[in-house]
Structures are given as C-alpha cells and as structure tokens.
Amino acid sequence: DAGITQSPRHKVTETGTPVTLRCHQTENHRYMYWYRQDPGHGLRLIHYSYGVKDTDKGEVSDGYSVSRSKTEDFLLTLESATSSQTSVYFCAISENNEQFFGPGTRLTVL
Amino acid sequence: GEDVEQSLFLSVREGDSSVINCTYTDSSSTYLYWYKQEPGAGLQLLTYIFSNMDMKQDQRLTVLLNKKDKHLSLRIADTQTGDSAIYFCAERPGGYQKVTFGTGTKLQVIP
C-alpha cells in the first residue's frame, strides 16, 4: 500500500464550514496527489505536490487549497465546504512511473 | 488535452476471459495504466505499459496496445468472482505528472 494513510476516513460536515483532509506517507516519496472520485467522472486531479512547499493545480482545483510543509504530509483544505464537494477523496504518491493510492476519505457536505 | 474513454459495464461468466477496452487521445509518448477498485477501497495498480510497447503479460493479465487506433485493452484470463470490481484505464504523458483517468468499467463475474 506504499505506506499511505488518510484521515479522517469519513466526515460529515455542513455547508460553509472549513474542512481539512490529511494524507500521510512514510516512504519519503517526492510526488503526492489529491483526487476526487465521483460517479460518471472517474478520478479527477485536484492538486499535486512535487516537493515541500511546491504544489500545482489540477483540473478541478477551484474551492480547494493544499499545503505541504513536510515531505510526509499533504493537506487538502476546503475553505468553505459546498454540497458539490461531497465526494470520495483519494491521496496518491508516485514512484518509478507507478502511482499508488490511499484508502480514501468519504466526505459528505450537508 | 488528454481524454480517456471506457465502456461502463461488462458481464462475464466465471472461467471465461474478460476483455476491458479503453481509448485514449494523447499522441506523444505516454504511460497507460490499469487499476482495479473493489467496493469501499482505493485503487490498486494492476499493470502499466509504455506507448512504445505492443503487449505486456503478467500472469492472468494481458495488456494489448494498438497505437494507431489509440486503443488499449486488458484481458483477464480465467476470470474469477474475486475479479469483480471497477477497472480504470489511465494515461500519463511522459515527463508529466498529471494522470487522466477513464470513468471506469464495472466488471461483473457470474458464478
């Protein structure tokens, strides 16, 4: 599983509240990613990081911010959650042309 | 931009072969991946192929690449009930970090 954990695994929140999801890896991988998975869309890239404090936007970055202050942690923040951000969020790392995924966080915004 | 398309559903009988198809659009050197997702779980990398290859085999899995038609297939021999899952095709142009996923094909294996 490439040593990837996500927390929390499930969260229910209300519209307008801030939410932070955490991805933690134990193997010093340089590249980390946040995706969301929705029916009919597959996985879509939100943001990714290519090193500490180095991040870039993906295809669905609006409404999300990320931070990477240390190699092992990549945080995804919804500053003001909306119902359209109800989804399953996956963190991933890449190593040698292969990408490995965490177990996912199911977020429900009411 | 990249676009990856897959059919939504496939049903096969246990013991038969399954063939899951995918088309992609990027014309440059690219990596093409197959992932498996079981209910409630993350994505598991099954195999991948670089666009200068035609075929890759790994135990029951065979990946075929038709570069002319930009068509990728995953063949699962002797399909088992444990193979029931959603299978995602994905593409990553060489030198880039962004991966584009298809919408997934749900494989149902009938005992």
PDB file of C-alpha atoms in Angstrom:
ATOM      1  CA  ASP A   1       0.000   0.000   0.000  1.00  0.00           C
ATOM      2  CA  ALA A   2       3.112   2.239  -0.243  1.00  0.00           C
ATOM      3  CA  GLY A   3       2.615   3.387   3.344  1.00  0.00           C
ATOM      4  CA  ILE A   4      -0.186   5.862   2.625  1.00  0.00           C
ATOM      5  CA  THR A   5      -2.801   6.730   5.219  1.00  0.00           C
ATOM      6  CA  GLN A   6      -5.636   9.222   5.059  1.00  0.00           C
ATOM      7  CA  SER A   7      -7.531  10.874   7.864  1.00  0.00           C
ATOM      8  CA  PRO A   8     -10.316  11.096   8.603  1.00  0.00           C
ATOM      9  CA  ARG A   9     -11.759   8.158   6.685  1.00  0.00           C
ATOM     10  CA  HIS A  10     -15.294   9.529   6.932  1.00  0.00           C
ATOM     11  CA  LYS A  11     -16.559  13.006   7.641  1.00  0.00           C
ATOM     12  CA  VAL A  12     -19.933  14.723   7.591  1.00  0.00           C
ATOM     13  CA  THR A  13     -19.939  18.488   7.703  1.00  0.00           C
ATOM     14  CA  GLU A  14     -22.201  21.414   6.975  1.00  0.00           C
ATOM     15  CA  THR A  15     -22.103  23.865   4.099  1.00  0.00           C
ATOM     16  CA  GLY A  16     -19.819  26.801   4.787  1.00  0.00           C
ATOM     17  CA  THR A  17     -17.548  25.080   7.295  1.00  0.00           C
ATOM     18  CA  PRO A  18     -13.813  24.604   6.700  1.00  0.00           C
ATOM     19  CA  VAL A  19     -12.554  21.048   6.291  1.00  0.00           C
ATOM     20  CA  THR A  20      -9.011  19.699   6.178  1.00  0.00           C
ATOM     21  CA  LEU A  21      -8.120  16.232   4.972  1.00  0.00           C
ATOM     22  CA  ARG A  22      -4.737  14.746   5.710  1.00  0.00           C
ATOM     23  CA  CYS A  23      -2.584  12.407   3.670  1.00  0.00           C
ATOM     24  CA  HIS A  24       0.425  10.856   5.347  1.00  0.00           C
ATOM     25  CA  GLN A  25       3.158   8.743   3.760  1.00  0.00           C
ATOM     26  CA  THR A  26       6.072   7.020   5.395  1.00  0.00           C
ATOM     27  CA  GLU A  27       8.419   6.352   2.464  1.00  0.00           C
ATOM     28  CA  ASN A  28       9.768   9.780   1.524  1.00  0.00           C
ATOM     29  CA  HIS A  29       8.038   9.998  -1.847  1.00  0.00           C
ATOM     30  CA  ARG A  30       8.522  13.289  -3.611  1.00  0.00           C
ATOM     31  CA  TYR A  31       5.253  13.428  -5.541  1.00  0.00           C
ATOM     32  CA  MET A  32       1.856  13.456  -3.824  1.00  0.00           C
ATOM     33  CA  TYR A  33      -1.606  13.988  -5.284  1.00  0.00           C
ATOM     34  CA  TRP A  34      -5.189  14.682  -4.272  1.00  0.00           C
ATOM     35  CA  TYR A  35      -8.041  13.325  -6.406  1.00  0.00           C
ATOM     36  CA  ARG A  36     -11.765  13.268  -6.045  1.00  0.00           C
ATOM     37  CA  GLN A  37     -13.922  10.412  -7.289  1.00  0.00           C
ATOM     38  CA  ASP A  38     -17.493  10.966  -8.402  1.00  0.00           C
ATOM     39  CA  PRO A  39     -19.895   8.702 -10.306  1.00  0.00           C
ATOM     40  CA  GLY A  40     -19.564   9.173 -14.043  1.00  0.00           C
ATOM     41  CA  HIS A  41     -16.301  11.114 -13.749  1.00  0.00           C
ATOM     42  CA  GLY A  42     -13.707   8.611 -12.671  1.00  0.00           C
ATOM     43  CA  LEU A  43     -10.927  10.283 -10.724  1.00  0.00           C
ATOM     44  CA  ARG A  44     -10.112  13.919 -11.246  1.00  0.00           C
ATOM     45  CA  LEU A  45      -6.941  15.606 -10.077  1.00  0.00           C
ATOM     46  CA  ILE A  46      -7.413  18.463  -7.598  1.00  0.00           C
ATOM     47  CA  HIS A  47      -3.836  19.437  -6.719  1.00  0.00           C
ATOM     48  CA  TYR A  48      -0.475  17.791  -6.615  1.00  0.00           C
ATOM     49  CA  SER A  49       2.884  18.418  -4.967  1.00  0.00           C
ATOM     50  CA  TYR A  50       6.386  17.840  -6.277  1.00  0.00           C
ATOM     51  CA  GLY A  51       8.178  18.648  -3.047  1.00  0.00           C
ATOM     52  CA  VAL A  52       7.961  20.511   0.236  1.00  0.00           C
ATOM     53  CA  LYS A  53       6.155  23.809  -0.369  1.00  0.00           C
ATOM     54  CA  ASP A  54       5.922  23.008  -4.127  1.00  0.00           C
ATOM     55  CA  THR A  55       2.385  22.469  -5.365  1.00  0.00           C
ATOM     56  CA  ASP A  56       0.404  22.881  -8.582  1.00  0.00           C
ATOM     57  CA  LYS A  57      -3.227  22.863  -9.626  1.00  0.00           C
ATOM     58  CA  GLY A  58      -5.064  20.009 -11.250  1.00  0.00           C
ATOM     59  CA  GLU A  59      -8.199  20.082 -13.364  1.00  0.00           C
ATOM     60  CA  VAL A  60     -10.707  20.705 -10.537  1.00  0.00           C
ATOM     61  CA  SER A  61      -8.799  22.948  -8.113  1.00  0.00           C
ATOM     62  CA  ASP A  62     -11.450  25.650  -7.543  1.00  0.00           C
ATOM     63  CA  GLY A  63     -12.587  25.711  -3.911  1.00  0.00           C
ATOM     64  CA  TYR A  64      -9.581  23.713  -2.696  1.00  0.00           C
ATOM     65  CA  SER A  65      -6.172  24.628  -1.330  1.00  0.00           C
ATOM     66  CA  VAL A  66      -3.255  22.426  -0.337  1.00  0.00           C
ATOM     67  CA  SER A  67      -0.176  22.630   1.797  1.00  0.00           C
ATOM     68  CA  ARG A  68       2.946  20.551   2.157  1.00  0.00           C
ATOM     69  CA  SER A  69       5.181  21.757   4.960  1.00  0.00           C
ATOM     70  CA  LYS A  70       6.985  18.431   5.305  1.00  0.00           C
ATOM     71  CA  THR A  71       7.618  15.514   2.976  1.00  0.00           C
ATOM     72  CA  GLU A  72       5.324  13.065   4.710  1.00  0.00           C
ATOM     73  CA  ASP A  73       2.147  15.164   4.909  1.00  0.00           C
ATOM     74  CA  PHE A  74      -0.021  16.645   2.180  1.00  0.00           C
ATOM     75  CA  LEU A  75      -3.095  18.531   3.405  1.00  0.00           C
ATOM     76  CA  LEU A  76      -6.206  19.333   1.387  1.00  0.00           C
ATOM     77  CA  THR A  77      -8.383  22.169   2.669  1.00  0.00           C
ATOM     78  CA  LEU A  78     -11.890  23.147   1.691  1.00  0.00           C
ATOM     79  CA  GLU A  79     -12.067  26.715   2.979  1.00  0.00           C
ATOM     80  CA  SER A  80     -15.864  26.810   2.872  1.00  0.00           C
ATOM     81  CA  ALA A  81     -17.385  23.453   2.022  1.00  0.00           C
ATOM     82  CA  THR A  82     -20.225  23.231  -0.505  1.00  0.00           C
ATOM     83  CA  SER A  83     -22.579  20.357  -1.316  1.00  0.00           C
ATOM     84  CA  SER A  84     -20.849  19.925  -4.695  1.00  0.00           C
ATOM     85  CA  GLN A  85     -17.720  18.911  -2.766  1.00  0.00           C
ATOM     86  CA  THR A  86     -19.436  15.816  -1.417  1.00  0.00           C
ATOM     87  CA  SER A  87     -17.201  13.110  -2.805  1.00  0.00           C
ATOM     88  CA  VAL A  88     -14.634  10.456  -2.055  1.00  0.00           C
ATOM     89  CA  TYR A  89     -11.150  11.926  -1.850  1.00  0.00           C
ATOM     90  CA  PHE A  90      -8.060   9.901  -2.632  1.00  0.00           C
ATOM     91  CA  CYS A  91      -4.467  10.725  -1.944  1.00  0.00           C
ATOM     92  CA  ALA A  92      -1.752   9.168  -4.081  1.00  0.00           C
ATOM     93  CA  ILE A  93       2.014   9.046  -4.401  1.00  0.00           C
ATOM     94  CA  SER A  94       4.107   8.200  -7.422  1.00  0.00           C
ATOM     95  CA  GLU A  95       7.339   6.290  -7.614  1.00  0.00           C
ATOM     96  CA  ASN A  96       9.141   4.998 -10.743  1.00  0.00           C
ATOM     97  CA  ASN A  97       6.228   5.661 -13.118  1.00  0.00           C
ATOM     98  CA  GLU A  98       3.755   3.941 -10.805  1.00  0.00           C
ATOM     99  CA  GLN A  99       1.069   5.682  -8.795  1.00  0.00           C
ATOM    100  CA  PHE A 100      -0.265   4.233  -5.538  1.00  0.00           C
ATOM    101  CA  PHE A 101      -3.408   5.290  -3.744  1.00  0.00           C
ATOM    102  CA  GLY A 102      -4.506   5.700  -0.174  1.00  0.00           C
ATOM    103  CA  PRO A 103      -7.737   4.158   1.152  1.00  0.00           C
ATOM    104  CA  GLY A 104      -9.832   7.296   0.585  1.00  0.00           C
ATOM    105  CA  THR A 105     -11.878   9.742   2.657  1.00  0.00           C
ATOM    106  CA  ARG A 106     -15.637   9.890   2.194  1.00  0.00           C
ATOM    107  CA  LEU A 107     -16.781  13.478   2.721  1.00  0.00           C
ATOM    108  CA  THR A 108     -20.434  14.462   2.920  1.00  0.00           C
ATOM    109  CA  VAL A 109     -21.377  18.145   2.924  1.00  0.00           C
ATOM    110  CA  LEU A 110     -24.943  18.750   4.065  1.00  0.00           C
TER     111      LEU A 110
ATOM    112  CA  GLY B   1      -5.894  17.733 -23.553  1.00  0.00           C
ATOM    113  CA  GLU B   2      -5.999  14.072 -22.711  1.00  0.00           C
ATOM    114  CA  ASP B   3      -9.275  12.163 -22.809  1.00  0.00           C
ATOM    115  CA  VAL B   4      -9.702   8.539 -21.767  1.00  0.00           C
ATOM    116  CA  GLU B   5     -12.884   6.612 -22.534  1.00  0.00           C
ATOM    117  CA  GLN B   6     -14.167   3.251 -21.380  1.00  0.00           C
ATOM    118  CA  SER B   7     -17.405   1.331 -21.596  1.00  0.00           C
ATOM    119  CA  LEU B   8     -19.331   1.359 -18.339  1.00  0.00           C
ATOM    120  CA  PHE B   9     -20.180  -2.277 -17.767  1.00  0.00           C
ATOM    121  CA  LEU B  10     -19.072  -5.812 -18.634  1.00  0.00           C
ATOM    122  CA  SER B  11     -20.569  -9.102 -17.509  1.00  0.00           C
ATOM    123  CA  VAL B  12     -18.797 -12.460 -17.925  1.00  0.00           C
ATOM    124  CA  ARG B  13     -19.166 -15.992 -16.638  1.00  0.00           C
ATOM    125  CA  GLU B  14     -16.667 -17.385 -14.184  1.00  0.00           C
ATOM    126  CA  GLY B  15     -13.859 -19.158 -16.036  1.00  0.00           C
ATOM    127  CA  ASP B  16     -14.292 -17.147 -19.240  1.00  0.00           C
ATOM    128  CA  SER B  17     -11.905 -14.427 -20.388  1.00  0.00           C
ATOM    129  CA  SER B  18     -12.774 -10.778 -19.814  1.00  0.00           C
ATOM    130  CA  VAL B  19     -11.662  -8.027 -22.154  1.00  0.00           C
ATOM    131  CA  ILE B  20     -11.939  -4.444 -20.972  1.00  0.00           C
ATOM    132  CA  ASN B  21     -11.338  -1.742 -23.556  1.00  0.00           C
ATOM    133  CA  CYS B  22     -10.126   1.828 -23.391  1.00  0.00           C
ATOM    134  CA  THR B  23      -9.335   4.574 -25.876  1.00  0.00           C
ATOM    135  CA  TYR B  24      -7.033   7.496 -25.233  1.00  0.00           C
ATOM    136  CA  THR B  25      -6.160  10.647 -27.104  1.00  0.00           C
ATOM    137  CA  ASP B  26      -2.641  11.747 -26.299  1.00  0.00           C
ATOM    138  CA  SER B  27      -0.371  11.293 -29.285  1.00  0.00           C
ATOM    139  CA  SER B  28       3.022  11.714 -27.600  1.00  0.00           C
ATOM    140  CA  SER B  29       4.971   9.204 -25.560  1.00  0.00           C
ATOM    141  CA  THR B  30       2.696   8.122 -22.801  1.00  0.00           C
ATOM    142  CA  TYR B  31       2.236   5.644 -19.976  1.00  0.00           C
ATOM    143  CA  LEU B  32      -1.025   3.714 -19.883  1.00  0.00           C
ATOM    144  CA  TYR B  33      -2.257   2.136 -16.677  1.00  0.00           C
ATOM    145  CA  TRP B  34      -4.876  -0.311 -15.484  1.00  0.00           C
ATOM    146  CA  TYR B  35      -6.215  -0.030 -11.944  1.00  0.00           C
ATOM    147  CA  LYS B  36      -8.702  -2.182 -10.028  1.00  0.00           C
ATOM    148  CA  GLN B  37     -11.054  -0.798  -7.404  1.00  0.00           C
ATOM    149  CA  GLU B  38     -13.054  -3.044  -5.118  1.00  0.00           C
ATOM    150  CA  PRO B  39     -16.061  -1.629  -3.213  1.00  0.00           C
ATOM    151  CA  GLY B  40     -15.069   0.788  -0.471  1.00  0.00           C
ATOM    152  CA  ALA B  41     -11.383   0.571  -1.302  1.00  0.00           C
ATOM    153  CA  GLY B  42      -8.743   2.645  -3.021  1.00  0.00           C
ATOM    154  CA  LEU B  43      -7.318   1.961  -6.461  1.00  0.00           C
ATOM    155  CA  GLN B  44      -4.880  -0.889  -6.871  1.00  0.00           C
ATOM    156  CA  LEU B  45      -2.352  -0.664  -9.699  1.00  0.00           C
ATOM    157  CA  LEU B  46      -2.571  -3.838 -11.784  1.00  0.00           C
ATOM    158  CA  THR B  47      -0.135  -3.146 -14.586  1.00  0.00           C
ATOM    159  CA  TYR B  48       1.065  -0.473 -16.966  1.00  0.00           C
ATOM    160  CA  ILE B  49       2.601  -0.204 -20.398  1.00  0.00           C
ATOM    161  CA  PHE B  50       4.636   2.437 -22.164  1.00  0.00           C
ATOM    162  CA  SER B  51       3.453   3.515 -25.588  1.00  0.00           C
ATOM    163  CA  ASN B  52       6.485   2.026 -27.365  1.00  0.00           C
ATOM    164  CA  MET B  53       5.282  -1.465 -26.401  1.00  0.00           C
ATOM    165  CA  ASP B  54       2.570  -3.564 -28.061  1.00  0.00           C
ATOM    166  CA  MET B  55       1.854  -6.063 -25.351  1.00  0.00           C
ATOM    167  CA  LYS B  56       2.570  -6.896 -21.741  1.00  0.00           C
ATOM    168  CA  GLN B  57       1.640 -10.083 -19.928  1.00  0.00           C
ATOM    169  CA  ASP B  58       1.581 -10.654 -16.188  1.00  0.00           C
ATOM    170  CA  GLN B  59       0.097 -13.958 -15.019  1.00  0.00           C
ATOM    171  CA  ARG B  60      -3.635 -13.849 -15.920  1.00  0.00           C
ATOM    172  CA  LEU B  61      -3.442 -10.285 -17.214  1.00  0.00           C
ATOM    173  CA  THR B  62      -2.571  -9.320 -20.781  1.00  0.00           C
ATOM    174  CA  VAL B  63      -2.413  -5.707 -21.940  1.00  0.00           C
ATOM    175  CA  LEU B  64      -2.616  -5.018 -25.662  1.00  0.00           C
ATOM    176  CA  LEU B  65      -1.878  -1.630 -27.184  1.00  0.00           C
ATOM    177  CA  ASN B  66      -2.915  -0.531 -30.658  1.00  0.00           C
ATOM    178  CA  LYS B  67      -1.037   2.730 -31.109  1.00  0.00           C
ATOM    179  CA  LYS B  68      -2.565   3.517 -34.477  1.00  0.00           C
ATOM    180  CA  ASP B  69      -6.091   3.450 -33.084  1.00  0.00           C
ATOM    181  CA  LYS B  70      -5.041   4.638 -29.586  1.00  0.00           C
ATOM    182  CA  HIS B  71      -6.799   1.599 -28.179  1.00  0.00           C
ATOM    183  CA  LEU B  72      -5.787  -0.227 -25.012  1.00  0.00           C
ATOM    184  CA  SER B  73      -7.272  -3.460 -23.718  1.00  0.00           C
ATOM    185  CA  LEU B  74      -6.944  -5.528 -20.569  1.00  0.00           C
ATOM    186  CA  ARG B  75      -7.614  -9.245 -20.884  1.00  0.00           C
ATOM    187  CA  ILE B  76      -8.197 -11.266 -17.732  1.00  0.00           C
ATOM    188  CA  ALA B  77      -7.886 -15.000 -18.350  1.00  0.00           C
ATOM    189  CA  ASP B  78      -9.953 -17.498 -16.353  1.00  0.00           C
ATOM    190  CA  THR B  79     -11.993 -14.754 -14.705  1.00  0.00           C
ATOM    191  CA  GLN B  80     -12.857 -15.408 -11.067  1.00  0.00           C
ATOM    192  CA  THR B  81     -15.546 -13.943  -8.792  1.00  0.00           C
ATOM    193  CA  GLY B  82     -12.766 -12.091  -6.975  1.00  0.00           C
ATOM    194  CA  ASP B  83     -12.122 -10.178 -10.181  1.00  0.00           C
ATOM    195  CA  SER B  84     -15.481  -8.420  -9.805  1.00  0.00           C
ATOM    196  CA  ALA B  85     -14.580  -4.744  -9.412  1.00  0.00           C
ATOM    197  CA  ILE B  86     -14.345  -1.482 -11.284  1.00  0.00           C
ATOM    198  CA  TYR B  87     -11.387  -1.260 -13.664  1.00  0.00           C
ATOM    199  CA  PHE B  88      -9.902   2.103 -14.555  1.00  0.00           C
ATOM    200  CA  CYS B  89      -7.761   2.919 -17.526  1.00  0.00           C
ATOM    201  CA  ALA B  90      -5.445   5.917 -17.074  1.00  0.00           C
ATOM    202  CA  GLU B  91      -2.951   7.855 -19.151  1.00  0.00           C
ATOM    203  CA  ARG B  92       0.104   9.906 -18.211  1.00  0.00           C
ATOM    204  CA  PRO B  93       2.180  11.652 -20.866  1.00  0.00           C
ATOM    205  CA  GLY B  94       5.876  11.011 -20.399  1.00  0.00           C
ATOM    206  CA  GLY B  95       7.614  13.793 -18.495  1.00  0.00           C
ATOM    207  CA  TYR B  96       4.402  14.985 -16.892  1.00  0.00           C
ATOM    208  CA  GLN B  97       2.892  14.161 -13.526  1.00  0.00           C
ATOM    209  CA  LYS B  98      -0.792  14.562 -14.337  1.00  0.00           C
ATOM    210  CA  VAL B  99      -2.715  11.348 -14.838  1.00  0.00           C
ATOM    211  CA  THR B 100      -6.041  11.307 -16.676  1.00  0.00           C
ATOM    212  CA  PHE B 101      -8.466   8.551 -15.707  1.00  0.00           C
ATOM    213  CA  GLY B 102     -11.325   6.988 -17.592  1.00  0.00           C
ATOM    214  CA  THR B 103     -14.714   6.703 -15.916  1.00  0.00           C
ATOM    215  CA  GLY B 104     -14.190   3.033 -15.095  1.00  0.00           C
ATOM    216  CA  THR B 105     -15.668  -0.261 -16.308  1.00  0.00           C
ATOM    217  CA  LYS B 106     -17.639  -2.303 -13.817  1.00  0.00           C
ATOM    218  CA  LEU B 107     -16.864  -5.993 -14.271  1.00  0.00           C
ATOM    219  CA  GLN B 108     -19.486  -8.411 -13.015  1.00  0.00           C
ATOM    220  CA  VAL B 109     -18.479 -12.062 -12.817  1.00  0.00           C
ATOM    221  CA  ILE B 110     -21.375 -14.508 -12.816  1.00  0.00           C
ATOM    222  CA  PRO B 111     -20.698 -17.777 -10.949  1.00  0.00           C
TER     223      PRO B 111
END
